[in-house]
Structures are given as structure tokens and as C-alpha cells.
Coordinates of C-alpha atoms in Angstrom, one line a residue:
Chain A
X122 CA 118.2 98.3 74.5
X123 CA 116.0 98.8 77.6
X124 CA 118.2 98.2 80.4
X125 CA 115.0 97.0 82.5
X126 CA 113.8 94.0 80.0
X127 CA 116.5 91.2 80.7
X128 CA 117.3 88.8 77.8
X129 CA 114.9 86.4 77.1
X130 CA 114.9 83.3 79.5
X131 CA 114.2 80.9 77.2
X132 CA 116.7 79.4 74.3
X133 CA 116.8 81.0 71.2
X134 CA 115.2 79.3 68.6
X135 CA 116.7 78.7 65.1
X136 CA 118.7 81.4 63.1
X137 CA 117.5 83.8 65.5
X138 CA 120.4 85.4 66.4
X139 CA 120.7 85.7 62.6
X140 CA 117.7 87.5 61.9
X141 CA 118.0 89.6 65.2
X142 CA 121.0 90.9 63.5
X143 CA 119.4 91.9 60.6
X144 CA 116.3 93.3 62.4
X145 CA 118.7 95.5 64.4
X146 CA 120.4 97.3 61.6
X147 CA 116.6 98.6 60.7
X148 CA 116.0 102.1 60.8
X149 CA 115.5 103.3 64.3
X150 CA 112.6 104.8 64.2
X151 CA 111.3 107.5 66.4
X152 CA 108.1 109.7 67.5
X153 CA 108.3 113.0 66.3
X154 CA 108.9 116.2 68.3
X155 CA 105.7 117.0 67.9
X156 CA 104.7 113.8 69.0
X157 CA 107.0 114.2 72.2
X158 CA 105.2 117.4 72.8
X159 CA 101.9 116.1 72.6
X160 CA 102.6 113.1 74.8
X161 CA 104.9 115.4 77.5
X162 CA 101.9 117.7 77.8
X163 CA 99.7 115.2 78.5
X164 CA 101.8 113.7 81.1
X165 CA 102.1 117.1 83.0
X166 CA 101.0 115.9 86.9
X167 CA 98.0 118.9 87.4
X168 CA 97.2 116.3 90.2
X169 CA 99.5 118.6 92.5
X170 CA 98.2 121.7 91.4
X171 CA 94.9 121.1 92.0
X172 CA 95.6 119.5 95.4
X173 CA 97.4 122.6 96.5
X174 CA 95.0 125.2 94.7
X175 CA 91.6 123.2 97.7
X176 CA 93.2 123.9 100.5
X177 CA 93.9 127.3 101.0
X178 CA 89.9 127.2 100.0
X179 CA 88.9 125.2 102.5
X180 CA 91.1 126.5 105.1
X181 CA 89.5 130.5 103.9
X182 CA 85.9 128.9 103.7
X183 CA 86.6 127.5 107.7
X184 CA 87.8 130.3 108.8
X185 CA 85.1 132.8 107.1
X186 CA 82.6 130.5 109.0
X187 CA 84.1 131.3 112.2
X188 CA 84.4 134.7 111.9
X189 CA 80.7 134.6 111.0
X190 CA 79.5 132.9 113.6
X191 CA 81.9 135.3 116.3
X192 CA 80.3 138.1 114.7
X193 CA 76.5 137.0 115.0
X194 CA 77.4 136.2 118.2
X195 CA 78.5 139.5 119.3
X196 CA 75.5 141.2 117.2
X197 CA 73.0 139.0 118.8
X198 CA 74.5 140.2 122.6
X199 CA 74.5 143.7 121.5
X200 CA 71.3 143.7 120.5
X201 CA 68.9 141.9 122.9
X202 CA 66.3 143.4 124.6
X203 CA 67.5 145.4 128.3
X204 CA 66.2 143.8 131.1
X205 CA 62.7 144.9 132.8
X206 CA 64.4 146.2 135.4
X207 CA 67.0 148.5 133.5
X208 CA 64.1 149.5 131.1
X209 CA 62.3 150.8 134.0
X210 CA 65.2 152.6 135.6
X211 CA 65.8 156.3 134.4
X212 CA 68.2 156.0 131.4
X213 CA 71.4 157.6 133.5
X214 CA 70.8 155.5 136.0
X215 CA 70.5 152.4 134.3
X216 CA 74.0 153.2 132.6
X217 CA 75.4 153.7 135.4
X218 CA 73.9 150.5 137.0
X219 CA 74.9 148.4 133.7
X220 CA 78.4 149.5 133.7
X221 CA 80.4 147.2 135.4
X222 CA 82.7 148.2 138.3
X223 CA 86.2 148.7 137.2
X224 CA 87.3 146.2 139.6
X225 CA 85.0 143.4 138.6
X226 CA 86.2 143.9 134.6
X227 CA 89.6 141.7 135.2
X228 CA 87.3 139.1 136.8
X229 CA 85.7 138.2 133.7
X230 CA 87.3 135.1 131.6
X231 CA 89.9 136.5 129.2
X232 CA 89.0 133.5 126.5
X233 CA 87.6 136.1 124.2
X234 CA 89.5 138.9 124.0
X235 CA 87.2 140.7 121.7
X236 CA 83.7 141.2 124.0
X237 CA 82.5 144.7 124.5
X238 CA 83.6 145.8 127.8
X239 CA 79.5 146.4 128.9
X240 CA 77.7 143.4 130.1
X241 CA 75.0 141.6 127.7
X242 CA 71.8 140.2 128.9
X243 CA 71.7 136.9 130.0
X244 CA 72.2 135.2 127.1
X245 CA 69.0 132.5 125.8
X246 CA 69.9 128.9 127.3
X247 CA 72.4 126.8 124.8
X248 CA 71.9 127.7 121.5
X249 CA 73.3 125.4 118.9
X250 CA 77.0 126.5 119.1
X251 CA 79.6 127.1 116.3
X252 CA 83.5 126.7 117.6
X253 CA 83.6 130.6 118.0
X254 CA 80.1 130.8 119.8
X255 CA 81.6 128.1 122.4
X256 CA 84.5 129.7 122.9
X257 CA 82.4 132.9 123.6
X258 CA 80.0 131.4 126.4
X259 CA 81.4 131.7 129.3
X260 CA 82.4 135.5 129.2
X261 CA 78.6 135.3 127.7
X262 CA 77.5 133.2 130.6
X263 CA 79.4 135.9 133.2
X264 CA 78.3 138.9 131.7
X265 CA 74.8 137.5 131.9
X266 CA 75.3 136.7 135.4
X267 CA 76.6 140.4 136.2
X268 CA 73.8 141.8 134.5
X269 CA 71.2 139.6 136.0
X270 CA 73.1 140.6 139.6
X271 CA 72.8 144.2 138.9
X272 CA 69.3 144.3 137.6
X273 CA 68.1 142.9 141.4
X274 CA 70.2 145.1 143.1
X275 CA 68.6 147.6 141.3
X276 CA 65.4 145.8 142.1
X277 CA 66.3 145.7 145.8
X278 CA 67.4 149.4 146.1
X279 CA 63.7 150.5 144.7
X280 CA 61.9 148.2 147.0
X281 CA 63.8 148.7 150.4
X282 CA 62.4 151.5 152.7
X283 CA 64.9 153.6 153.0
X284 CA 65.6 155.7 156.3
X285 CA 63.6 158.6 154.8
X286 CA 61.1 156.7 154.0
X287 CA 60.4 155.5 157.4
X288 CA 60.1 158.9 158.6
X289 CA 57.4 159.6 155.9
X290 CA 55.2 157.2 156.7
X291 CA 55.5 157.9 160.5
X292 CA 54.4 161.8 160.0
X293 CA 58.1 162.9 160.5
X294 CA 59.5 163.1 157.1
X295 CA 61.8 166.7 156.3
X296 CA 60.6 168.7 154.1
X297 CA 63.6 170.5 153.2
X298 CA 62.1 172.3 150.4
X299 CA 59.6 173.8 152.2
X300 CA 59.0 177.6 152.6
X301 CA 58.9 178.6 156.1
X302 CA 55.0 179.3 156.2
X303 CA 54.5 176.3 155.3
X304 CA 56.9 174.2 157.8
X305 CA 54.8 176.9 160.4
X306 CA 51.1 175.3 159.0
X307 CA 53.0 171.7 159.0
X308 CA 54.4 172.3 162.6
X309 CA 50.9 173.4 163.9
X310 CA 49.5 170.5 162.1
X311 CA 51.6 168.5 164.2
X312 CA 50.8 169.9 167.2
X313 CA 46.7 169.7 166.7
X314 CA 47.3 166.0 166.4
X315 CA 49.3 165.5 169.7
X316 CA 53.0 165.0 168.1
X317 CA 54.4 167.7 170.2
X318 CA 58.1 166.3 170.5
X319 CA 58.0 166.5 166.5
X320 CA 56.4 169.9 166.6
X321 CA 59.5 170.7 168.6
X322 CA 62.0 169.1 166.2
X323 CA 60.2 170.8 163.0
X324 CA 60.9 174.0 164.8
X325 CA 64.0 173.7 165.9
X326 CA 65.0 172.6 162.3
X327 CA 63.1 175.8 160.8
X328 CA 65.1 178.4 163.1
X329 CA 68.2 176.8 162.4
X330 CA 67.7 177.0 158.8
X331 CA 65.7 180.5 158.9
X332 CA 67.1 182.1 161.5
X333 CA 65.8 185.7 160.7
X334 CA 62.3 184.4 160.2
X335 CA 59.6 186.4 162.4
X336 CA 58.0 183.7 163.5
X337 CA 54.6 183.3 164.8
X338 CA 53.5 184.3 168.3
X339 CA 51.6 180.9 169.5
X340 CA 55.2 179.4 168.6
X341 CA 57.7 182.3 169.6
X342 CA 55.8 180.6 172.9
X343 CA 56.3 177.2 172.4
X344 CA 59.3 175.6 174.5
X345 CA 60.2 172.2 175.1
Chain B
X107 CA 111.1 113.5 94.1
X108 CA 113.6 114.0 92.0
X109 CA 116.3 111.6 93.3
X110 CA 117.7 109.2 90.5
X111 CA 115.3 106.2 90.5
X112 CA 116.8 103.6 88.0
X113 CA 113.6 100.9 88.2
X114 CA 110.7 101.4 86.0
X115 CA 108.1 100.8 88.7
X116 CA 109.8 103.5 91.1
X117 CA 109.6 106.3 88.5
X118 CA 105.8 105.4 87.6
X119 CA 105.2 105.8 91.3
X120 CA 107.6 109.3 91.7
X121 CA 105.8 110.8 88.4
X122 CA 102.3 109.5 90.1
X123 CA 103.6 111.7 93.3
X124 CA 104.5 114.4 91.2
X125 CA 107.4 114.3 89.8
X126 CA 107.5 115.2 86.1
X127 CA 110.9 114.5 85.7
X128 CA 110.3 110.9 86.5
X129 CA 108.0 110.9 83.6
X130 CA 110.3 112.2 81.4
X131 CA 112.8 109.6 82.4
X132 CA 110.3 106.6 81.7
X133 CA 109.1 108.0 78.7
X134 CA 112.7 108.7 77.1
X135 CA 113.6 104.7 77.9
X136 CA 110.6 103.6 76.4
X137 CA 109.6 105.7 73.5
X138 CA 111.3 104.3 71.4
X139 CA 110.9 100.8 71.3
X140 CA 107.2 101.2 72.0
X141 CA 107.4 103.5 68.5
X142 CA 109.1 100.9 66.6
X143 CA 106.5 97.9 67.9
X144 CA 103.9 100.0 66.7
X145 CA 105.1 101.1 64.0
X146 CA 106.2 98.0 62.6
X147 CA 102.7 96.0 63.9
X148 CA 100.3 99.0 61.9
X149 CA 102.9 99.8 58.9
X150 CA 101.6 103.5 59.0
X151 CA 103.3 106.1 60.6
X152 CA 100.2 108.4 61.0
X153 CA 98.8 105.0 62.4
X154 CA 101.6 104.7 64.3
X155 CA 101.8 108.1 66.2
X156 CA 98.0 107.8 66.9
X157 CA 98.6 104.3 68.6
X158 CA 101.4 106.0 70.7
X159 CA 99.3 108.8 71.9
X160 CA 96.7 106.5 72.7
X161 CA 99.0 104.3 74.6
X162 CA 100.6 107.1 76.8
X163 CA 97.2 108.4 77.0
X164 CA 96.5 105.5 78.8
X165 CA 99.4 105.7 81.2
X166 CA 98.3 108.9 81.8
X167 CA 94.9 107.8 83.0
X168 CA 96.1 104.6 85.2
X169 CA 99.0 106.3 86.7
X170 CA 97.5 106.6 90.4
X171 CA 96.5 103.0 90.0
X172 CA 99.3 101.7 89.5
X173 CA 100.8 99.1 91.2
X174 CA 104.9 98.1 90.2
X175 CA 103.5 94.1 90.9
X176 CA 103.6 93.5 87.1
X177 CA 106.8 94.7 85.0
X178 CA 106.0 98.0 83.3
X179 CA 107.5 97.3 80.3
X180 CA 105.2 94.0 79.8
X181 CA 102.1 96.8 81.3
X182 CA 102.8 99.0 78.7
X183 CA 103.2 96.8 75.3
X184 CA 100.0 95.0 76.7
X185 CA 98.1 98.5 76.0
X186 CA 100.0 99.2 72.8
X187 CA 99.2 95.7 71.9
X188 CA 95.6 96.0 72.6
X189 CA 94.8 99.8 71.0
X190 CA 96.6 97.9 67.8
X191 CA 94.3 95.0 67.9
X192 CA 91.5 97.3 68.0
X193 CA 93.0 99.1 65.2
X194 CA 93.3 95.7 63.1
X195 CA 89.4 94.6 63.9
X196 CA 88.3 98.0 62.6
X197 CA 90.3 97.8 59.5
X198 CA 89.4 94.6 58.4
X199 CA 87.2 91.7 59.3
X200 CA 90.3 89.1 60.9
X201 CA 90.2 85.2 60.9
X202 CA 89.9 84.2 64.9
X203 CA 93.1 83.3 66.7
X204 CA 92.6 79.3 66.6
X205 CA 91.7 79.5 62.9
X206 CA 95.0 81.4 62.3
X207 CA 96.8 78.6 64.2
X208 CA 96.1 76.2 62.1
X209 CA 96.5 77.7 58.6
X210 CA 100.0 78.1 59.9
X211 CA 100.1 74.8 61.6
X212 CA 99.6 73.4 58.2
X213 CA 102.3 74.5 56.4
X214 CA 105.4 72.8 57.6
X215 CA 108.5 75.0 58.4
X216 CA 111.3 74.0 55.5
X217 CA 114.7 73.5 56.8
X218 CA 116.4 76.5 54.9
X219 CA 120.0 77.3 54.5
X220 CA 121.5 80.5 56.5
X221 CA 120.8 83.9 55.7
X222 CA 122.1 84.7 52.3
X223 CA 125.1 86.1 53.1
X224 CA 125.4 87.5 49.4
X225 CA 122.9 89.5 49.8
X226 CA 123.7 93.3 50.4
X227 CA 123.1 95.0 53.8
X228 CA 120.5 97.1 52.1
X229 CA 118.9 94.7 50.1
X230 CA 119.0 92.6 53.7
X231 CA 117.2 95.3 55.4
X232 CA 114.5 95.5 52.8
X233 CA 113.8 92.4 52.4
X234 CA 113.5 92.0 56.3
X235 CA 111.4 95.1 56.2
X236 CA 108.7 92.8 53.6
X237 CA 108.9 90.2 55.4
X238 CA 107.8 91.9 58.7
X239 CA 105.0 93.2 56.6
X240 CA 104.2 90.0 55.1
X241 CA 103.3 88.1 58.5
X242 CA 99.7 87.6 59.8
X243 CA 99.0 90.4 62.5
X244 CA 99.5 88.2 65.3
X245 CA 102.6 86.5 63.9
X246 CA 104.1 90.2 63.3
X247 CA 103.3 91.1 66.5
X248 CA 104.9 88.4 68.3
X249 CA 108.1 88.5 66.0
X250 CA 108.1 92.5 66.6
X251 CA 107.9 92.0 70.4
X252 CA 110.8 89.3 70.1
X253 CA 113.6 91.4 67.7
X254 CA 112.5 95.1 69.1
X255 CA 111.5 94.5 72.6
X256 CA 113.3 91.2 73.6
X257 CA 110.4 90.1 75.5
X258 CA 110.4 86.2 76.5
X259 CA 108.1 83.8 75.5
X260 CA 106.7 83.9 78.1
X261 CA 106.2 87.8 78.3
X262 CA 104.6 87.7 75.0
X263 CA 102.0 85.6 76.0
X264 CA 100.9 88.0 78.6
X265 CA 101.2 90.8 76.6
X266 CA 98.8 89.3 73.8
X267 CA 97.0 87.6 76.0
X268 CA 97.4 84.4 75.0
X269 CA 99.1 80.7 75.8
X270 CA 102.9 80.6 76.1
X271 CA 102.7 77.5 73.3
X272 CA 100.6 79.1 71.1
X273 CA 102.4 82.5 71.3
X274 CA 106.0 80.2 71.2
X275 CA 104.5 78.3 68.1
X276 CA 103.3 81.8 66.3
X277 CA 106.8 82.9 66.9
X278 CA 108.4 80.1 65.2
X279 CA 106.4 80.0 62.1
X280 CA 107.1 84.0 62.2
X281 CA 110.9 83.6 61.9
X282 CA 110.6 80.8 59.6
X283 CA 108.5 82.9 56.8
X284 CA 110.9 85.7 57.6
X285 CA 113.9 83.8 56.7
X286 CA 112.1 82.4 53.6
X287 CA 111.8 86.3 52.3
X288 CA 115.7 86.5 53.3
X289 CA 116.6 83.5 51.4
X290 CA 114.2 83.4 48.4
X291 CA 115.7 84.6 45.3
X292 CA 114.9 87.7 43.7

């Protein structure tokens, strides 16, 4: 007897206890093994299986998409266009401009350990951002800044007059590469138009730096 | 979860979370009085074992659904008793319920003398084993889930879905044509 079904509540009703005896000494009947079998296998809970089967998908399909989208990021940094200013600069020289100064590299936020040590371009403003792509801005954001600092120093350096330059456009520029005739024509140049103190500073550079030349009698003569 | 769970309604909900051995629990408690109800409601043991997959079948398929409010043995002869009423309509055309009622109503109940007691054990069994098969589908139904299943009246009407006089008045006339095929002479 089932121990979960209780005895019937209600009274019993004539000669049942009788004919329950009887009823009882029936064959007990019972389903087949292959019955059992059938109904066992059916039974099986594949419930769990499957749940435990989706999420090590979903968790690989998440973190595929991340690395994807770090990846694209880092392509998309590597491969933008240099800067006007770099582009014009003579390929050594614009290396050597891009590459940062050791002592500016620990400056850079450590949030993504993985960018390339040379800074990108500034990057295009707020692109729609996976999780990896945000965590990547701001060393994105500082390498753009670095790069965009460099590029007008290097903007500054070719449009400031530098010393020498001063002295070229004023008519006293050196010449150091001059042959000595021809720092003799420049010095007499100098002296036809009146710029006798620099006449006098040309000269004095060419004996110190040809000191065996035979120079010229109109400026053997020539003294301060 | 495979802590011992002794209620019906617990190891429907550990096997729903799980836990086969739950099921195999339930089903060893149960398999074989649902057999016997079936068995002895179709008369047909291939009738039988298709009516038992069926009914598990549907265990199987409202397990995460259910809810231990009802008791599971009532839940589970309700399905049996409904795949064999389905079984009954497709093999033969069936008088309805009220019309049955009253054929029975009709025929008063004779006051009879106890059980023969002369009667051999097996020749008791056999004729008990008739008389079963003698009853009107819903009378053998109700006397089945009274002997094999000791359900109350009251849990018979809810598993055959109908009024607790009607199914306590179908299972009077039941014992009483019974213990007219006990008594009647050979």
C-alpha cells in the first residue's frame, strides 16, 4: 500500500471489507522491465544538461566579442593616417619625434596593459564603444594627446627663427662650408656694401680656420 | 538533491531540480498501483502498458509545472483516468455519464448474504476477476480506484471528474454487482 494515500475518510460501505479482501489476494500485477526501461528513460532530467552545456557558450561567445572588439581597436590605432605634421617631417626625424620620452611612458594610464608602447593619433571623437574599446580610451585619449603635443612642437621648431637664421637674413650668416676664395669674394662683398665690422669678423673667422691661406693683398691690409 | 524526501510532492519537485533518483523513488511507489488501475479499467495488458507510458509520459512533460497544492497520487490517477477514457471513446461509442446513472439507478441493489465462504480462494479470485470485468467503465473505474488505490469518495470524484454523490452512488452499485458474481451459483 502507498504509504502517502491515507485510508479513506469516509465509512465503508456494505461488505466492503469483504470484497477488499478478496480484491487484495488478486495477482499483483506489474509493468514489465522493459516497461520500467522505457518509462526510466524518459524520465532522465536532460533539463540539467542542457542548462550546463549554454553557458560555457555564452560565456565563450561574450568573451570572443571582447577580444574582437580589443583587437579592432588596437588595429584601427595602428593604422590611422600620421599626422600632417609627421608626414611632412623627414622619416628619421619623425620617429624620433613620435617616440615618446622614456620618462613620459610610466605616465600613461596602466588600464590597458596591452597598447603598443608608440603613441596613436588622436583617436576620431567617441565612437560607439564596446566594454574593451572603453576600457581602452583613455590610454587612447593620452596617446592622442602626446601625439597631438609632439606634432606642434615639431610645428613650432620648423617655424621659430632660430639663432642662425637671424644672422642670414641680416647678411651675417657662417658659411662654414665655404672654400676660402670664396669667403675672400663674400668678405669683399661685404665690404663694397659698407659692413666693414662684418668684413672684419669673416676674416678673422677665415684665418682662424685657414691659417696657411695666402691671402689677398687688399686684405693682408685690412685691420680693424 | 539526493537527501531522503519521504512526501510525494517533495520528490516531484527534487526530480524537477534534477534529481533522478527522486524519480526513481516516486515511480517505484507508484508503479504499481497505477499498473494494476489500468490494467484492470482496459482488461489488456498491451492496453495497459501503452496507458502507463502515456501516463508517465505525461509526468514527464508537466514536471516543471508542477505545483505539490493537489496530492500527487490524486494528480497522477486523474491522467491515467483520462488517457483510459480516451481509450474507452475510441473503442466504442459509450452511453453518456447521466444515462449510465440511471440504468443503474433502476435496478435496485438486492440485499445478498455474505461472500460465499464455500467458495475456493481460486475460484474467489476468478470470479472477482469477472466481475471487475463485468462492470460499466465508469463503475469499474471507481470500484478499481476504491480496492487498488484506496482513494476516498471524495478523491474519486476529482479524479473522474465528477460529483462526490454520483461517483459514491456508482461505487455502491459497483460492489453490489460484484458481490452478486461472488454469490451467484455456478
Amino acid at each position: 500500500m502507498n504509504p502517502n494515500t491515507p485510508s479513506p475518510s469516509d465509512e465503508d460501505l456494505p461488505d466492503e471489507r469483504e470484497l477488499a479482501a478478496i480484491y487484495g489476494r488478486l495477482p499483483k500485477a506489474e509493468p514489465g522491465a522493459a516497461l520500467d526501461a522505457r518509462v526510466r528513460e524518459m524520465a532522465v532530467p536532460r533539463g540539467n544538461v542542457r542548462r550546463r552545456a549554454r553557458w560555457p557558450i555564452a560565456f565563450g561567445s561574450a568573451a570572443a566579442l571582447v577580444l574582437a572588439a580589443a583587437v579592432a581597436w588596437q588595429l584601427r590605432d595602428a593604422q590611422a593616417p600620421l599626422p600632417v605634421a609627421d608626414r611632412d617631417a623627414a622619416p628619421a626625424e619623425a620617429l624620433q619625434e613620435r617616440a615618446p620620452p622614456p620618462s613620459m611612458a610610466p605616465a600613461a594610464p596602466a588600464a590597458e596593459p596591452v597598447a603598443t608602447p608608440a603613441p596613436a593619433p588622436p583617436p576620431p571623437p567617441a565612437p560607439p564603444a564596446p566594454v574593451a574599446a572603453e576600457a581602452a580610451k583613455p590610454s587612447a585619449r593620452a596617446d592622442g594627446r602626446m601625439a597631438a603635443k609632439n606634432a606642434s612642437q615639431i610645428m613650432r621648431m620648423k617655424s621659430a627663427p632660430s639663432p642662425q637664421a637671424d644672422e642670414a637674413t641680416s647678411g651675417f650668416a657662417p658659411v662654414p662650408d665655404l672654400a676660402p676664395d670664396d669667403r675672400v669674394g663674400e668678405i669683399r662683398r661685404l665690404l663694397g656694401s659698407g659692413q666693414r665690422d662684418a668684413a672684419l669678423r669673416r676674416l678673422r673667422d677665415l684665418r682662424e680656420r685657414y691659417p696657411h691661406y695666402d691671402l689677398p693683398q687688399d686684405l693682408r691690409d685690412l685691420t680693424p | 538533491m539526493e537527501a531522503r524526501v519521504t512526501d510525494d510532492g517533495g520528490l516531484m519537485l527534487a526530480w524537477a531540480g534534477g534529481s533522478a533518483a527522486a524519480f526513481d523513488e516516486l515511480y517505484a511507489r507508484h508503479k504499481g498501483t497505477l499498473y494494476r488501475f489500468l490494467l484492470r479499467s482496459v482488461s489488456d495488458r498491451a492496453t495497459a502498458d501503452e496507458l502507463f507510458q502515456d501516463t508517465w509520459s505525461r509526468v514527464v512533460m508537466a514536471r516543471d509545472r508542477y505545483r505539490p497544492d493537489a496530492k500527487f497520487t490524486t494528480w497522477l490517477l486523474q491522467i491515467a483516468h483520462n488517457l483510459a477514457v480516451d481509450h474507452f471513446r475510441r473503442q466504442r461509442p459509450q452511453a453518456g455519464a447521466e444515462e449510465t446513472e440511471a440504468v443503474f439507478a433502476a435496478q435496485a441493489a438486492p440485499e445478498r448474504d455474505q461472500p460465499e465462504q464455500a467458495l475456493s480462494e481460486f475460484e474467489q479470485r476468478r470470479r472477482m476477476q469477472r466481475a471487475i470485468e463485468g462492470l460499466s467503465d465508469d463503475q469499474r473505474t471507481t470500484f478499481v480506484l476504491r480496492m487498488e488505490n484506496d482513494l476516498s469518495v471524495d478523491e474519486i470524484a476529482i479524479v473522474t471528474g465528477v460529483g462526490r454523490e454520483t461517483a459514491k452512488s456508482r461505487l455502491r452499485y459497483a460492489m453490489a454487482r460484484v458481490r452478486d458474481q461472488l454469490t451467484a451459483n455456478p
